[in-house]
Tab-separated table of C-alpha atoms in Angstrom:
chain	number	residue	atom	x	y	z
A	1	UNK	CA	-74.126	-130.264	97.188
A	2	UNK	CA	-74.815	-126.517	97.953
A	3	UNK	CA	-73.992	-125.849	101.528
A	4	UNK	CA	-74.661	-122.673	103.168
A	5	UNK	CA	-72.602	-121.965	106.115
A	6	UNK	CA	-73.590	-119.678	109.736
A	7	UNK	CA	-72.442	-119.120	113.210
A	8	UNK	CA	-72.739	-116.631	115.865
A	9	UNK	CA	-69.092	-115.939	116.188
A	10	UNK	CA	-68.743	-113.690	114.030
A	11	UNK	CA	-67.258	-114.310	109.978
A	12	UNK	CA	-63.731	-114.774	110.987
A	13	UNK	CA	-64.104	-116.760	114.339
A	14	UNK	CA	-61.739	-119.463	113.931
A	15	UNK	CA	-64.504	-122.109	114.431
A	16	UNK	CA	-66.293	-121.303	111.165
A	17	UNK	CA	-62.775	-121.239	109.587
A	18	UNK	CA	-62.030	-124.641	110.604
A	19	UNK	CA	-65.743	-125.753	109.525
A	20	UNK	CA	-65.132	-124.908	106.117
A	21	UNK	CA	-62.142	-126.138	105.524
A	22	UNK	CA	-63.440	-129.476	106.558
A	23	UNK	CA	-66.196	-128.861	103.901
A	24	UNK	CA	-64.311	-127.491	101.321
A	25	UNK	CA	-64.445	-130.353	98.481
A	26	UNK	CA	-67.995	-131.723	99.379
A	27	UNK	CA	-69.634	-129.159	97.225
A	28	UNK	CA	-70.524	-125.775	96.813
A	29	UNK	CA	-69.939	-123.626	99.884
A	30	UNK	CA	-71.062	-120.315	100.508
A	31	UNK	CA	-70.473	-118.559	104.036
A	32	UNK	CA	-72.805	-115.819	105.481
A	33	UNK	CA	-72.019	-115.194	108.646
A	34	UNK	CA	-72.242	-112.045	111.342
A	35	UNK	CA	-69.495	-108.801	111.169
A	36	UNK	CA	-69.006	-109.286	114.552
A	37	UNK	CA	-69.256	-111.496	117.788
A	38	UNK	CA	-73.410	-112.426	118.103
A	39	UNK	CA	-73.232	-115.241	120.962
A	40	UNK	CA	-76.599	-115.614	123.072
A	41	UNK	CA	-78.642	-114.091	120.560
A	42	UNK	CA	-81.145	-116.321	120.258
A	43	UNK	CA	-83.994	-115.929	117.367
A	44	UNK	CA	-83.737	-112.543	117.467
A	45	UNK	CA	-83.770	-111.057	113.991
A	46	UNK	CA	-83.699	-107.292	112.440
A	47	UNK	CA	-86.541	-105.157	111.728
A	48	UNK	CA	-85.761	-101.663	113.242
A	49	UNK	CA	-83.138	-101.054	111.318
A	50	UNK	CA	-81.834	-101.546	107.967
A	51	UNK	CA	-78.728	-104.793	107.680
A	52	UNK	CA	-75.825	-104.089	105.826
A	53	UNK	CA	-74.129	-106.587	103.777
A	54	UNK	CA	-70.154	-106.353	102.677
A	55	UNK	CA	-69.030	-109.463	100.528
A	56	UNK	CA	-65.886	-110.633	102.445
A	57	UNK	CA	-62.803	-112.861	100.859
A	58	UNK	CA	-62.068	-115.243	103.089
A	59	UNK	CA	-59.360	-117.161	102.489
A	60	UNK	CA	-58.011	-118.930	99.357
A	61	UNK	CA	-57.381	-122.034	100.795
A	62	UNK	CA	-61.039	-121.980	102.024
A	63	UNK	CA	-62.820	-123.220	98.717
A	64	UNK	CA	-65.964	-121.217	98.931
A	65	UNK	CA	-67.856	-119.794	96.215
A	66	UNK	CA	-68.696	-116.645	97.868
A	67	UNK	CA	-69.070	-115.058	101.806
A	68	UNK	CA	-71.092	-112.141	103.029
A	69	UNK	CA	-70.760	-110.877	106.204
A	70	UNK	CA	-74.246	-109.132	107.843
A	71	UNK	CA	-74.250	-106.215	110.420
A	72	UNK	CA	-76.828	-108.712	111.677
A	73	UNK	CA	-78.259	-111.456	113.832
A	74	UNK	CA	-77.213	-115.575	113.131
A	75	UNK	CA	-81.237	-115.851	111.964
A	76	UNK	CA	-81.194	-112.564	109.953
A	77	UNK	CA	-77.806	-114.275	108.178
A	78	UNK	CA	-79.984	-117.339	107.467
A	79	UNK	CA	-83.061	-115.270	106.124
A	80	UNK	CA	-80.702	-113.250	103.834
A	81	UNK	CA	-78.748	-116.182	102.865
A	82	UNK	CA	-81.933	-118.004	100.935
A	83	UNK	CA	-84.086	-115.190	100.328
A	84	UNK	CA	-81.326	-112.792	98.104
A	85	UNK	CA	-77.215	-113.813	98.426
A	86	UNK	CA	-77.218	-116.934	97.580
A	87	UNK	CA	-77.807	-118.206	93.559
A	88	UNK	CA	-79.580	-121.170	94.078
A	89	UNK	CA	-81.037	-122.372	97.538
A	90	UNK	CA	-78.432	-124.613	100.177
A	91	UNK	CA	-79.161	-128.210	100.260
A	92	UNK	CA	-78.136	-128.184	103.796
A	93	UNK	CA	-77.343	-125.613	106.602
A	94	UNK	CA	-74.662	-125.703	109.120
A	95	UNK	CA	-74.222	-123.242	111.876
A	96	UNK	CA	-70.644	-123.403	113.944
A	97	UNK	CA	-68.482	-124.620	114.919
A	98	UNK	CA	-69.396	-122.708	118.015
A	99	UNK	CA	-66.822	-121.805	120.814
A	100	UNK	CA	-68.687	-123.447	123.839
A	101	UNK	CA	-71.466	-126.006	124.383
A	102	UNK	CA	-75.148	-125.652	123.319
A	103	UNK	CA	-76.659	-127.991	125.919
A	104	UNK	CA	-80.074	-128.721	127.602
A	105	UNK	CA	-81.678	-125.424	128.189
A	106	UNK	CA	-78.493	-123.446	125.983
A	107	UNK	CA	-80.644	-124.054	122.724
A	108	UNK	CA	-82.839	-121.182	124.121
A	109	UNK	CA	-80.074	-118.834	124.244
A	110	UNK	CA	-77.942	-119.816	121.402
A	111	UNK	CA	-77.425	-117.986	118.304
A	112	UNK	CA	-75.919	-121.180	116.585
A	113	UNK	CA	-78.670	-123.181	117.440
A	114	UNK	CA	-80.967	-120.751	116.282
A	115	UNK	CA	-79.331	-120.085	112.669
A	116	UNK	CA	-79.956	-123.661	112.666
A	117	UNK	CA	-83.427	-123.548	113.412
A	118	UNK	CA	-84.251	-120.873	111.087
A	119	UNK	CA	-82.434	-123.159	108.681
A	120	UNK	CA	-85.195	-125.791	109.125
A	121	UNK	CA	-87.965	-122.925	109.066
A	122	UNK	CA	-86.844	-121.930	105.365
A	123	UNK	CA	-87.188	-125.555	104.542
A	124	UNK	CA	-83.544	-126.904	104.736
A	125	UNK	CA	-81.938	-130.067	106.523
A	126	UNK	CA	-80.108	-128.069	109.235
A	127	UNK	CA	-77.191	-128.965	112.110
A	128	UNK	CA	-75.796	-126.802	114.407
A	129	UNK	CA	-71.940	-127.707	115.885
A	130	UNK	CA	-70.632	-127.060	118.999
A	131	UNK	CA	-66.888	-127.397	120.825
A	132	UNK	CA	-67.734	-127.654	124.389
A	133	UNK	CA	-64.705	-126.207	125.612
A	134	UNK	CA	-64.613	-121.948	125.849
A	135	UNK	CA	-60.484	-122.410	126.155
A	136	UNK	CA	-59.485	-124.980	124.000
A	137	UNK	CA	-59.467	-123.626	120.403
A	138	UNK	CA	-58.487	-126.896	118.376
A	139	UNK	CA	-61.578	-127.141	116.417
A	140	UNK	CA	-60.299	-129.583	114.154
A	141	UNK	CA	-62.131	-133.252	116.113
A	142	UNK	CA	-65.057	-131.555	115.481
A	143	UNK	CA	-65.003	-130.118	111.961
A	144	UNK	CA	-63.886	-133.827	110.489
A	145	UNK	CA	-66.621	-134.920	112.652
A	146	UNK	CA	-69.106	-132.550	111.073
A	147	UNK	CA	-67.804	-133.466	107.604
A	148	UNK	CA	-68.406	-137.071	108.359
A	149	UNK	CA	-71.889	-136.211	109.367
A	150	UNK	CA	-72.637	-134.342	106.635
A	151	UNK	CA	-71.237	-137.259	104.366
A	152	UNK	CA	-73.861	-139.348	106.247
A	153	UNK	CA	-76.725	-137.540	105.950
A	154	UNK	CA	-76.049	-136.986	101.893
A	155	UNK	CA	-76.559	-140.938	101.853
A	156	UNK	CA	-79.899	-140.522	103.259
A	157	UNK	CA	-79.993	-140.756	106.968
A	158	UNK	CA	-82.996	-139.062	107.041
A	159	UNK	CA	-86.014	-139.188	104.574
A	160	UNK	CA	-87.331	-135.295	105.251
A	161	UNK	CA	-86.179	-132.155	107.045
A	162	UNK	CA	-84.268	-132.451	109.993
A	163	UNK	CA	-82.578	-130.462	113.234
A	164	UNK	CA	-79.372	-131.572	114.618
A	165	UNK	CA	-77.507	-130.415	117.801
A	166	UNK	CA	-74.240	-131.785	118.021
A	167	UNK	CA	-71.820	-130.856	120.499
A	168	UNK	CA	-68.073	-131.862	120.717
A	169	UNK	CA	-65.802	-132.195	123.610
A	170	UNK	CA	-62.649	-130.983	123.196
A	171	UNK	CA	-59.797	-133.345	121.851
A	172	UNK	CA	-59.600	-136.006	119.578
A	173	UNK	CA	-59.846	-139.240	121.808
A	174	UNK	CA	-63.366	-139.815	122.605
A	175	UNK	CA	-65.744	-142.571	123.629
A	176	UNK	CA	-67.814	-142.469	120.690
A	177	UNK	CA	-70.997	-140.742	119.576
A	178	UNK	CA	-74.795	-141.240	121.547
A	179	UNK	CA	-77.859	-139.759	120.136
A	180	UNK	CA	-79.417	-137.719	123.020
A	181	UNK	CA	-82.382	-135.410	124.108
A	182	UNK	CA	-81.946	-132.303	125.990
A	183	UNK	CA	-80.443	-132.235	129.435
A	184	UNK	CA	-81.023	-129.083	131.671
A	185	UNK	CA	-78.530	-126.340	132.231
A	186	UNK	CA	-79.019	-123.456	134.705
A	187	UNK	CA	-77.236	-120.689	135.763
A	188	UNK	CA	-76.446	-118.851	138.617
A	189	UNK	CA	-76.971	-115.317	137.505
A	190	UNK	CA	-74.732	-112.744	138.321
A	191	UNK	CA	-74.849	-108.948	138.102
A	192	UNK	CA	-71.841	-107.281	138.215
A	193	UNK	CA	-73.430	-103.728	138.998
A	194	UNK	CA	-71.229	-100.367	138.110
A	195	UNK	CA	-71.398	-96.959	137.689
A	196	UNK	CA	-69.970	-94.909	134.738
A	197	UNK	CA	-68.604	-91.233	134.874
A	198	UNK	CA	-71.679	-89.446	134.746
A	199	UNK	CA	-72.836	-91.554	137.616
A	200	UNK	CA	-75.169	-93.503	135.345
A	201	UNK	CA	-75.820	-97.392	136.655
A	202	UNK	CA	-74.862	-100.338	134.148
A	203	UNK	CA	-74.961	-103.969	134.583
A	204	UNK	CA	-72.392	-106.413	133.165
A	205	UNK	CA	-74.031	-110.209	133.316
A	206	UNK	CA	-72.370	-113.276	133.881
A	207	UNK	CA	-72.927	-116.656	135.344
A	208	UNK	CA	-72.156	-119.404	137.032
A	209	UNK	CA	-72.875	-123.035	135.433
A	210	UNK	CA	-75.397	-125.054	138.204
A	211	UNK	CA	-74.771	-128.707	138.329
A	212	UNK	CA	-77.885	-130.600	137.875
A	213	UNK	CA	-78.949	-133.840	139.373
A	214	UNK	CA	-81.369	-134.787	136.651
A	215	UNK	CA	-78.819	-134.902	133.929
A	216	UNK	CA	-79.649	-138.947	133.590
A	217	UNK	CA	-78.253	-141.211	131.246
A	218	UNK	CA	-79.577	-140.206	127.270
A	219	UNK	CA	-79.356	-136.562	127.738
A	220	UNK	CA	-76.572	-134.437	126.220
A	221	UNK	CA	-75.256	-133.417	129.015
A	222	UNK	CA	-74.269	-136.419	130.485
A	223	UNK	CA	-72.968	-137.953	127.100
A	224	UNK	CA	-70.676	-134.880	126.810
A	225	UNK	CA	-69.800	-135.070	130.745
A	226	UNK	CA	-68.858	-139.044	129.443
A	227	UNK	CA	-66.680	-137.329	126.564
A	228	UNK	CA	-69.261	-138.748	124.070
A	229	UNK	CA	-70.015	-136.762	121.352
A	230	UNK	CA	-73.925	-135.735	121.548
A	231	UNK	CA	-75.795	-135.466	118.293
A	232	UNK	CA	-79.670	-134.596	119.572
A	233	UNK	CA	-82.437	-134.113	117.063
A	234	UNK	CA	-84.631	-131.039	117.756
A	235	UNK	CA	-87.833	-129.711	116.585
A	236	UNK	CA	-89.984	-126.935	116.151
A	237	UNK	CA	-93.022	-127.854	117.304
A	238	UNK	CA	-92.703	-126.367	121.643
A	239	UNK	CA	-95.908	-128.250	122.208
A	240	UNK	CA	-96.772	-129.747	126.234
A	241	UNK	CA	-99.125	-132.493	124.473
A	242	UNK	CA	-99.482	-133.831	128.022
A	243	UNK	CA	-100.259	-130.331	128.902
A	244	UNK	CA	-103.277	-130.418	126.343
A	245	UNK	CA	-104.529	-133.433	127.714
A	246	UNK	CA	-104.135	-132.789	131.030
A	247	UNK	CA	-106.010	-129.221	130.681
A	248	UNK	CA	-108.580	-130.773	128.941
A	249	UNK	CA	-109.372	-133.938	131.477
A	250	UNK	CA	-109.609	-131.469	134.774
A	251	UNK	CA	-112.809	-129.037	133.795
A	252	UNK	CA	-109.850	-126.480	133.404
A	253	UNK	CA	-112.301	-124.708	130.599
A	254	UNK	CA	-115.023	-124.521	133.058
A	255	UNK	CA	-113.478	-121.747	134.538
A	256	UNK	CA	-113.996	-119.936	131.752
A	257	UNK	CA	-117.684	-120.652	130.571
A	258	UNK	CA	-119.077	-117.111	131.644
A	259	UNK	CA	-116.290	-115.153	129.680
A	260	UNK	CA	-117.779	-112.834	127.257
A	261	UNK	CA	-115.765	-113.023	123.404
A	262	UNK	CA	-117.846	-111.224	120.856
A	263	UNK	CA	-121.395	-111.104	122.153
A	264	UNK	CA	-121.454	-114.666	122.967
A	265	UNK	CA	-120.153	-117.308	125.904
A	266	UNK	CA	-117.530	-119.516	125.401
């Protein structure tokens, strides 16, 4: 099995280094990864600029058959990964293990998630792992975790392309593992607003986590809150189908009828 392996972190964040050893002897691995520390980035990839790529030797006791490191975002690693570094295309993509959770609303933000995604986009199986602890750094629960997944889904768990979210609460005694949807996370933003030397404003921004009431049973926030281990199957497809429905029932268009496109009405 060819496995190509991501994260936001950065290539020597201790999560990815923990990933792959726990991947080492399932197959080929190959590890492209950021230069540097690229949490929150979302989908945002390079075009302004040109990426630079440095081949990077991790260590021995790592197994890989060969890691990059890109002056780039966690999608631009994915892009680069399939389209020119690697010999033969991955079989699977993982992304992690990332230091701190990727729940509810977090997929938006997340860089992990979003190598993952872009995994999916290029036509791979794809999962994206998560430790949802920012201070503990024992990421070894959920790399055997994600090597027993992986393991799984080899067997044939699924029949076509998939998106996984798992995330992992810190230590190794937990109540088992629920398959979940997306909770909600919000934040309470906050601005920390300074001035530098030549009396120029900046902004540093933080948060504060908001503790929501509609984080029911089923969602990964609560099975994480539980100490379950959350495994949530995404998709690409942002579509309100409701919404279409419900725009389409009300005369919504009507509104619209004397718009001019092109020389003739809608």
């Amino acid at each position: 099995m060819r496995i190509l392996v991501v994260n936001d972190d950065g290539i020597y964040a201790r999560g990815l280094s923990a990933l792959v050893r726990g991947l080492k002897d399932l197959g080929e691995i190959y590890v492209v990864a950021p230069d540097r520390e690229r949490s929150a980035t979302g989908h945002s990839i390079t075009v302004h600029r040109p990426l630079r790529v440095r081949k990077v030797a991790l260590s021995s006791d790592f197994g890989v058959a060969a890691s990059w490191s890109v002056d780039g975002t966690p999608s631009d690693c994915v892009k680069l990964a399939v389209e020119d570094l690697l010999p033969n295309p991955p079989e699977i993509v993982l992304s992690g293990i990332n230091q701190g959770s990727n729940l509810g609303t977090d997929v938006l933000y997340s860089g992990t998630v979003s190598a993952a995604v872009e995994g999916l986009i290029s036509g791979f199986p794809s999962v994206a792992v998560s430790l949802t602890s920012f201070p503990d750094r024992d990421f070894s629960t959920a790399a055997e975790f994600a090597r027993k997944l992986v393991t799984v889904l080899e067997k044939g768990a699924f029949s076509q392309n998939f998106l996984l979210n798992v995330n992992v609460p810190p230590g190794d005694r937990h109540n088992g593992v629920k398959i979940t949807r997306l909770g909600n996370r919000r934040y309470i933003n906050i601005f920390d607003k300074r001035t530098d030397p030549r009396g120029r404003v900046y902004y540093w921004m933080g948060g504060d986590l908001l503790e929501m009431e509609d984080n029911q049973e089923g969602t990964d926030v609560s099975a994480v809150k539980n100490n379950y281990i959350s495994i949530t199957p995404l998709r690409l497809d942002l579509t309100d189908y409701p919404g279409i429905d419900n725009l389409n029932s009300n005369g919504f268009l009507e509104n619209f009828k004397t718009i001019i496109t092109g020389g003739s009405k809608i």
